[in-house]
mmCIF file of C-alpha atoms and ligand atoms in Angstrom:
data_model
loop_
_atom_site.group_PDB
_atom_site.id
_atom_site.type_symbol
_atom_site.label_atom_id
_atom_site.label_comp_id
_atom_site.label_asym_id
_atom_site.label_seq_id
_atom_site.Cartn_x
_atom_site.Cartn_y
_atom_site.Cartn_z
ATOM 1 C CA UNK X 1 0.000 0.000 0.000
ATOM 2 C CA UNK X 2 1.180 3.567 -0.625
ATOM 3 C CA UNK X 3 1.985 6.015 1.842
ATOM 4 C CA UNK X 4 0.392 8.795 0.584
ATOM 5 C CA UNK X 5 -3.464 7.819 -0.831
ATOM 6 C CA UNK X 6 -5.327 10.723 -3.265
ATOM 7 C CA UNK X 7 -9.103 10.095 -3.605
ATOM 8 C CA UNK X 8 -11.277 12.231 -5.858
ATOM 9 C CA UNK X 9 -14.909 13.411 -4.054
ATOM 10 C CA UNK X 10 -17.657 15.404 -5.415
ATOM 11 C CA UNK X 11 -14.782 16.939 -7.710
ATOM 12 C CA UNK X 12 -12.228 17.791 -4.587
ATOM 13 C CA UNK X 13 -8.999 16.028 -3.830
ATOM 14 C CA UNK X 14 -8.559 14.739 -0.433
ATOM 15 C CA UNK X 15 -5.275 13.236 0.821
ATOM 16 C CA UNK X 16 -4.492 10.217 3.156
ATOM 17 C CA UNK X 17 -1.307 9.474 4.493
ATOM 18 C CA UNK X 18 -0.626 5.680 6.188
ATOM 19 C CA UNK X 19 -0.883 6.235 10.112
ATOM 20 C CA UNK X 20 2.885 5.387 11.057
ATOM 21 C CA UNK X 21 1.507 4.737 14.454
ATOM 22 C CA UNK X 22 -1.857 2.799 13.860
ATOM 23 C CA UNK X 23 -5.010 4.121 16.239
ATOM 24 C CA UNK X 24 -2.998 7.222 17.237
ATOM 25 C CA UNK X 25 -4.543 10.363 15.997
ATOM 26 C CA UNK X 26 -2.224 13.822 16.305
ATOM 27 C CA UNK X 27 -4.705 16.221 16.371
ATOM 28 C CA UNK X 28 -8.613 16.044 15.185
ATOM 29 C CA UNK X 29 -8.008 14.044 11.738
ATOM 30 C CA UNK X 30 -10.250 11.412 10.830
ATOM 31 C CA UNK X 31 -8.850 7.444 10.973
ATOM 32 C CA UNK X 32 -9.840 5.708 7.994
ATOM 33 C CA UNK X 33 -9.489 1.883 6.750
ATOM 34 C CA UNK X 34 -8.328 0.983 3.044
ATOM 35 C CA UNK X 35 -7.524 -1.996 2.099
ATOM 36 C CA UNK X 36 -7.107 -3.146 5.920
ATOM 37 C CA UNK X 37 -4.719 0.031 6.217
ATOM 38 C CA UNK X 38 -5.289 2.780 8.282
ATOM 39 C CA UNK X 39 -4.888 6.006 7.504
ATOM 40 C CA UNK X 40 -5.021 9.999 8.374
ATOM 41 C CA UNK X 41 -7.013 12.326 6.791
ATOM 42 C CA UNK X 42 -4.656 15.020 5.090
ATOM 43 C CA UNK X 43 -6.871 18.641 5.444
ATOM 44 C CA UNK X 44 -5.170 21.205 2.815
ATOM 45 C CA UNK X 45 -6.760 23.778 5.004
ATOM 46 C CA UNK X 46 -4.419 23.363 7.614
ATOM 47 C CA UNK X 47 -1.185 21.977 5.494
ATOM 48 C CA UNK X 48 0.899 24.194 3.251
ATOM 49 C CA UNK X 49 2.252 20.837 2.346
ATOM 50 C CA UNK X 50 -0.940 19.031 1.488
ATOM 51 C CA UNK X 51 -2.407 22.177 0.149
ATOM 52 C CA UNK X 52 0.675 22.754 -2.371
ATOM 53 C CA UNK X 53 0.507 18.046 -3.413
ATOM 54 C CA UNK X 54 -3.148 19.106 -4.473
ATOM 55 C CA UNK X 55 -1.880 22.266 -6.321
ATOM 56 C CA UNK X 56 0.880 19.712 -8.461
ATOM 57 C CA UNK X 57 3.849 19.602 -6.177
ATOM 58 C CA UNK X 58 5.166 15.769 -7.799
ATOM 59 C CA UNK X 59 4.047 13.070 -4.849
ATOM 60 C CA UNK X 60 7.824 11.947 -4.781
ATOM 61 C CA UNK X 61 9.232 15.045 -3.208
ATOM 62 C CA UNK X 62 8.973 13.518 -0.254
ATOM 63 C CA UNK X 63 9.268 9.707 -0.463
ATOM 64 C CA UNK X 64 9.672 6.320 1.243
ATOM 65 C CA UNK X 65 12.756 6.458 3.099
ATOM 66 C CA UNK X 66 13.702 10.282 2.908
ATOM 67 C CA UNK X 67 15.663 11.847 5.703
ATOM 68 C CA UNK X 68 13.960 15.270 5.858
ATOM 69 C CA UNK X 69 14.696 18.463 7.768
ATOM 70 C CA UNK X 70 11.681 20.288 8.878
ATOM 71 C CA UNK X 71 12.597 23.772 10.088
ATOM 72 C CA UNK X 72 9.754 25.412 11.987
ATOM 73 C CA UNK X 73 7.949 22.034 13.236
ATOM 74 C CA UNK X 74 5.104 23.626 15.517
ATOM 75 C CA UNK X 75 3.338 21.173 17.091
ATOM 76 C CA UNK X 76 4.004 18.669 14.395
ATOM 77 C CA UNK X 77 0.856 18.570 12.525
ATOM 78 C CA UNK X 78 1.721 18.590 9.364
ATOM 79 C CA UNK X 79 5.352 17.350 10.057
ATOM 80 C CA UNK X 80 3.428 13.990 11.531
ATOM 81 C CA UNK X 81 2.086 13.590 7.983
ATOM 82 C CA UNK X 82 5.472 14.176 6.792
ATOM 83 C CA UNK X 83 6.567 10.989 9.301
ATOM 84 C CA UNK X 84 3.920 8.645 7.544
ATOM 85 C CA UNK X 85 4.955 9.593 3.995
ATOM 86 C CA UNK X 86 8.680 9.050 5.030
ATOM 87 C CA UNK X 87 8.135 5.777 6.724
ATOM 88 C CA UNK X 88 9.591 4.081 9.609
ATOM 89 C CA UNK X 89 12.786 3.678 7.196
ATOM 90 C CA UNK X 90 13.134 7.643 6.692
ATOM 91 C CA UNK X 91 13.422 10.207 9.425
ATOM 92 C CA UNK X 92 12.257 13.890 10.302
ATOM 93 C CA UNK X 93 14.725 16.207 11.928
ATOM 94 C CA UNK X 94 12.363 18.622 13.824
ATOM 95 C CA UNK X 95 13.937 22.053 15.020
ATOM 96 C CA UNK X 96 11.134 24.692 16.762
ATOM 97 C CA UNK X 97 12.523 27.284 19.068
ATOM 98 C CA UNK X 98 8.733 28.380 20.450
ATOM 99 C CA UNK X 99 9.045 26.746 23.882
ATOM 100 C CA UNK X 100 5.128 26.077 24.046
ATOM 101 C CA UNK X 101 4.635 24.718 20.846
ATOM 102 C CA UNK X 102 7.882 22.829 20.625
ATOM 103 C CA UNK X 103 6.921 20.501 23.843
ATOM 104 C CA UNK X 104 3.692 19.874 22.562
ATOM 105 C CA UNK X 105 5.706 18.668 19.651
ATOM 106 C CA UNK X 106 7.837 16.505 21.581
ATOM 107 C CA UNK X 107 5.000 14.995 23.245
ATOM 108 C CA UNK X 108 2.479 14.269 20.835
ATOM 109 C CA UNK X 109 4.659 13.488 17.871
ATOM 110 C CA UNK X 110 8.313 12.786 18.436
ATOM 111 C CA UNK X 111 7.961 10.305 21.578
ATOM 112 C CA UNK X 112 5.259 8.337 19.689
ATOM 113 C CA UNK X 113 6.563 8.665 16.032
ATOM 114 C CA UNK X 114 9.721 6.713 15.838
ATOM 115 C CA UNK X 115 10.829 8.414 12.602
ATOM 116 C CA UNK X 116 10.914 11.574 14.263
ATOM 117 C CA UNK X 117 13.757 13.455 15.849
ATOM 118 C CA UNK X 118 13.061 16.650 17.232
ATOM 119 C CA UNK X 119 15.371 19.574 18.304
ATOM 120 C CA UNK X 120 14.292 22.535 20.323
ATOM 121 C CA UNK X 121 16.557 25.514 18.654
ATOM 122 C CA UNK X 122 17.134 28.272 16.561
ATOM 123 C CA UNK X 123 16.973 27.045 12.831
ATOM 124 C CA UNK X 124 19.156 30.448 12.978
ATOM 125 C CA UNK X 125 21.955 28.514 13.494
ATOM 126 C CA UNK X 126 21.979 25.112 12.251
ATOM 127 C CA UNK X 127 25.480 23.975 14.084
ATOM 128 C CA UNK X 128 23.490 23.457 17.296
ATOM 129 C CA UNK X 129 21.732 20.683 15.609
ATOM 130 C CA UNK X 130 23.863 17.331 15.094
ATOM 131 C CA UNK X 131 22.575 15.879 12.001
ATOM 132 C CA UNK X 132 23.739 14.218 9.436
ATOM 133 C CA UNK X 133 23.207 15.186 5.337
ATOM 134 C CA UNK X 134 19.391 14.325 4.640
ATOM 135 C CA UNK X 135 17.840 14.349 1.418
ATOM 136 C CA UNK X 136 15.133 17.173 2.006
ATOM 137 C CA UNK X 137 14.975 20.717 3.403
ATOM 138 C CA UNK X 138 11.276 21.795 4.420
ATOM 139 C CA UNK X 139 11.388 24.994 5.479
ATOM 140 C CA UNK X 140 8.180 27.028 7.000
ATOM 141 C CA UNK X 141 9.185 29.167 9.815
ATOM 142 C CA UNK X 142 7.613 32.519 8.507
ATOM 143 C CA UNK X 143 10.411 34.999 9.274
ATOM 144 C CA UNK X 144 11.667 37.962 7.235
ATOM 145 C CA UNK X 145 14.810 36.118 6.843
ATOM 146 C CA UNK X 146 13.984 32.772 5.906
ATOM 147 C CA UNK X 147 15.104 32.223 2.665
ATOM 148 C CA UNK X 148 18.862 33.113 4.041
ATOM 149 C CA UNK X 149 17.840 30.869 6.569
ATOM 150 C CA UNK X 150 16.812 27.951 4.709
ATOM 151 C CA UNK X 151 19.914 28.096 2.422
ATOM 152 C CA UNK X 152 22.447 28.407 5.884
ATOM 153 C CA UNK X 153 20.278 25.079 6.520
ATOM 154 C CA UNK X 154 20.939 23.783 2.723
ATOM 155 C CA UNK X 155 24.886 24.806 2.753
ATOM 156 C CA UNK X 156 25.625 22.610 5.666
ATOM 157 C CA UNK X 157 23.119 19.821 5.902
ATOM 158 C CA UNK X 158 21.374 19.010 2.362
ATOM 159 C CA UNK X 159 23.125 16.099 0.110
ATOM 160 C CA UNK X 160 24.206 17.302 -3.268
ATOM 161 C CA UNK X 161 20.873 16.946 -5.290
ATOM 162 C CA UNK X 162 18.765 17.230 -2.624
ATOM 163 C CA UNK X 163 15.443 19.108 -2.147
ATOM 164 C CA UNK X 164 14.601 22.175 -0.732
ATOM 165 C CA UNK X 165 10.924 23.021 0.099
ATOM 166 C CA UNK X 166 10.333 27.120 0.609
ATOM 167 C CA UNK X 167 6.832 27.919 1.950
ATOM 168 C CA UNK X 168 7.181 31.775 1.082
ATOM 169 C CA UNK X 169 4.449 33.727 3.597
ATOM 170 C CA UNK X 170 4.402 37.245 1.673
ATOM 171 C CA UNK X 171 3.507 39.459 4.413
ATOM 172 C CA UNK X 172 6.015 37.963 7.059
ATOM 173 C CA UNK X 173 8.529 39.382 4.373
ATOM 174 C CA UNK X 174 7.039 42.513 3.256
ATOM 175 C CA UNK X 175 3.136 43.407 3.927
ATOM 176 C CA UNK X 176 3.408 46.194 1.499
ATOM 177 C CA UNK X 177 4.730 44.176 -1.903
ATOM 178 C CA UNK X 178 2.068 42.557 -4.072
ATOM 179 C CA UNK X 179 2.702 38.653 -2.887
ATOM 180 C CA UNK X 180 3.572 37.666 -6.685
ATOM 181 C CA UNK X 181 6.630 40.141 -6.687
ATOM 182 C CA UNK X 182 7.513 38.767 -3.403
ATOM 183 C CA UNK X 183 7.771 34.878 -4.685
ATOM 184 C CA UNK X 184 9.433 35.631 -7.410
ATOM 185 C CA UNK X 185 12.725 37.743 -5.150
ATOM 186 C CA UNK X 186 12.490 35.245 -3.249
ATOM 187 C CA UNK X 187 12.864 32.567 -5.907
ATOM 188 C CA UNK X 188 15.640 34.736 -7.758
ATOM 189 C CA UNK X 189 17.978 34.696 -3.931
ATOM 190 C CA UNK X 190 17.441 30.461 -4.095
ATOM 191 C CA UNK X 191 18.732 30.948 -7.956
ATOM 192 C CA UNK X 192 21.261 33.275 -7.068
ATOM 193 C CA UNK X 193 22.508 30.609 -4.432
ATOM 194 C CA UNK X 194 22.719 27.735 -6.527
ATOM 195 C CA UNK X 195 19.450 26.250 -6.371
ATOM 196 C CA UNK X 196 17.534 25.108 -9.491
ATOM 197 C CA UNK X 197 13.836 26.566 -9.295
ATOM 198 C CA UNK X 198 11.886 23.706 -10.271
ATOM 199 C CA UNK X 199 8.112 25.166 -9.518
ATOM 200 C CA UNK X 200 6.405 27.908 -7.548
ATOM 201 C CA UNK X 201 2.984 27.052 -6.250
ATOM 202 C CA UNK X 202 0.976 29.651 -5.213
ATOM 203 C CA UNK X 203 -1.317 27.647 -2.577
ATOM 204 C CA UNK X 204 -4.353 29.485 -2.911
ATOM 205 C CA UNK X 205 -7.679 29.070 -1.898
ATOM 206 C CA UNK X 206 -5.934 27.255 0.912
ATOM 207 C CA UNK X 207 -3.586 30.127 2.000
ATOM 208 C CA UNK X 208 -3.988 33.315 1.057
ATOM 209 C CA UNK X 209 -0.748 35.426 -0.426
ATOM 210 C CA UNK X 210 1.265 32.159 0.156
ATOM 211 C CA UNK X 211 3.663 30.231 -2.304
ATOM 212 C CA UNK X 212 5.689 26.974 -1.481
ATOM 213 C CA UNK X 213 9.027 26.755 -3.609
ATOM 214 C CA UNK X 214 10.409 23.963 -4.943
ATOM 215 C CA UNK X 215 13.866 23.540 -5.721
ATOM 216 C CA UNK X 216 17.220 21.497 -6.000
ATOM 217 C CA UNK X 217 20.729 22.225 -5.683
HETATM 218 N N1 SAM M 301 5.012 23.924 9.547
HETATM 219 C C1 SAM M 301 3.955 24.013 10.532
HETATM 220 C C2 SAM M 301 2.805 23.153 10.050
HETATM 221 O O1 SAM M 301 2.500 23.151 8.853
HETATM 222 O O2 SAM M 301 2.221 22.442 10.892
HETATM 223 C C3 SAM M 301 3.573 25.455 10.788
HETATM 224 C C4 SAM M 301 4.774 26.329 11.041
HETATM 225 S S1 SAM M 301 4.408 27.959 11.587
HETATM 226 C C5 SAM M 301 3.919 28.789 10.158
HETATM 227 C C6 SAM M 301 6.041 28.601 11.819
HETATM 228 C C7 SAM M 301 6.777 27.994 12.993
HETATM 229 O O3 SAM M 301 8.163 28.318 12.855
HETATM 230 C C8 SAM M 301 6.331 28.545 14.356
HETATM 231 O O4 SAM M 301 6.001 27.479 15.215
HETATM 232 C C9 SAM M 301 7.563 29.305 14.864
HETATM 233 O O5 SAM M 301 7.731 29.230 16.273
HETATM 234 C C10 SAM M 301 8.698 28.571 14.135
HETATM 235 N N2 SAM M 301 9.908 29.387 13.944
HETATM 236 C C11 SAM M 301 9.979 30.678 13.498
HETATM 237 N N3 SAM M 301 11.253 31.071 13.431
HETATM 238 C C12 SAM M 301 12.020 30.025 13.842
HETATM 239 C C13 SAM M 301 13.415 29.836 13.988
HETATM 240 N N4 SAM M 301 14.289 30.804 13.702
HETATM 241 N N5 SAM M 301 13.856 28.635 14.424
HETATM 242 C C14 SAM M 301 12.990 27.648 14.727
HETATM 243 N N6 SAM M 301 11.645 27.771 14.609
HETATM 244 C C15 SAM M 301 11.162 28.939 14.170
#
């Protein structure tokens, strides 16, 4: 069975991912059976990540086995759908420096997932993290900065060809800029570093004046 399921409904796409930790819920998704397999309900709503798979971000990005880097974690909602599509032979690397949100992390994700690693600090500076090179970059930590913050992350942790994933919030950068002109500075600083820009998805309806990048280096 796949880890990530995609099931067409009165002309909507919903998402399923395989619960990594059967009858364990993370927050208020739905359980459901296929095949004998259970899985989570994936709400696009409340992922940038689901929300930009529906909008044509390939399935693969994130695959069996993938050792992924998830800067700005939360409280692990959408980085627990990021565990099932990974697998219990991949691994998240967690880093949240919001005490609050990080321990709720800790506790309802990391010490029940056991694909997830998670590290309470500043993705600022990624030396107080040891990690090894993993094959993804997610980055979603809304700052003005994050795009130098993401590639700091990329420079010293991300295999040559890896992935990096940018969710680009427009007003946490400017609020004044038209969000399109926004993306695409923000896309020209990944270029400028290295990175090949393979698609910009704007993730409306789900967010407003958001865009997820996706590149390689
Ligand atoms: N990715 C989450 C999800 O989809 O469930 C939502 C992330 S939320 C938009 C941004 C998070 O990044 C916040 O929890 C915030 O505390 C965290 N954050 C912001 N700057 C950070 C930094 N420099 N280092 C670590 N975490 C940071």
């Amino acid at each position: 069975m796949k880890n990530l399921l995609r099931e067409e409904k009165n002309g909507r796409t919903a998402l399923l991912t395989r619960n990594l930790v059967p009858g364990k819920r993370v927050y208020n998704e739905d359980l459901l059976l296929r095949d004998g397999v259970e899985y989570r309900t994936w709400d696009p709503f409340r992922s940038k990540l689901a929300a930009a798979i529906i909008k044509g971000l390939p399935e693969g990005t994130i695959g069996v086995g993938s050792r992924v880097l998830y800067l700005g974690a939360s409280t692990g909602t959408t980085a627990s759908h990021v565990s099932d599509l990974v697998g219990p032979s991949g691994m998240v690397i967690g880093v949240e420096f919001a005490p609050r949100v990080a321990r709720e992390f800790v506790e309802n994700v990391a010490r029940v997932r056991g694909n997830v690693v998670p590290f309470v600090a500043d993705a600022r500076d990624p030396s107080k993290y040891s990690v090894t090179e993993v094959d993804v970059v997610y980055c979603d930590i809304a700052q003005p900065d994050q795009t130098e913050i993401a590639i700091a992350n990329c420079r010293r942790l991300l295999k040559k060809g890896g992935t990096l994933i940018l969710v680009v919030k427009a007003r946490s950068i400017d609020v004044l800029k038209d969000p399109g002109v926004v993306f695409a500075e923000e896309r020209k600083k990944l270029e400028g570093a290295g990175f090949k820009v393979r698609s910009v998805i704007e993730l409306s309806p789900f967010e407003k004046d958001h865009a997820l990048v996706y590149s390689t280096i």
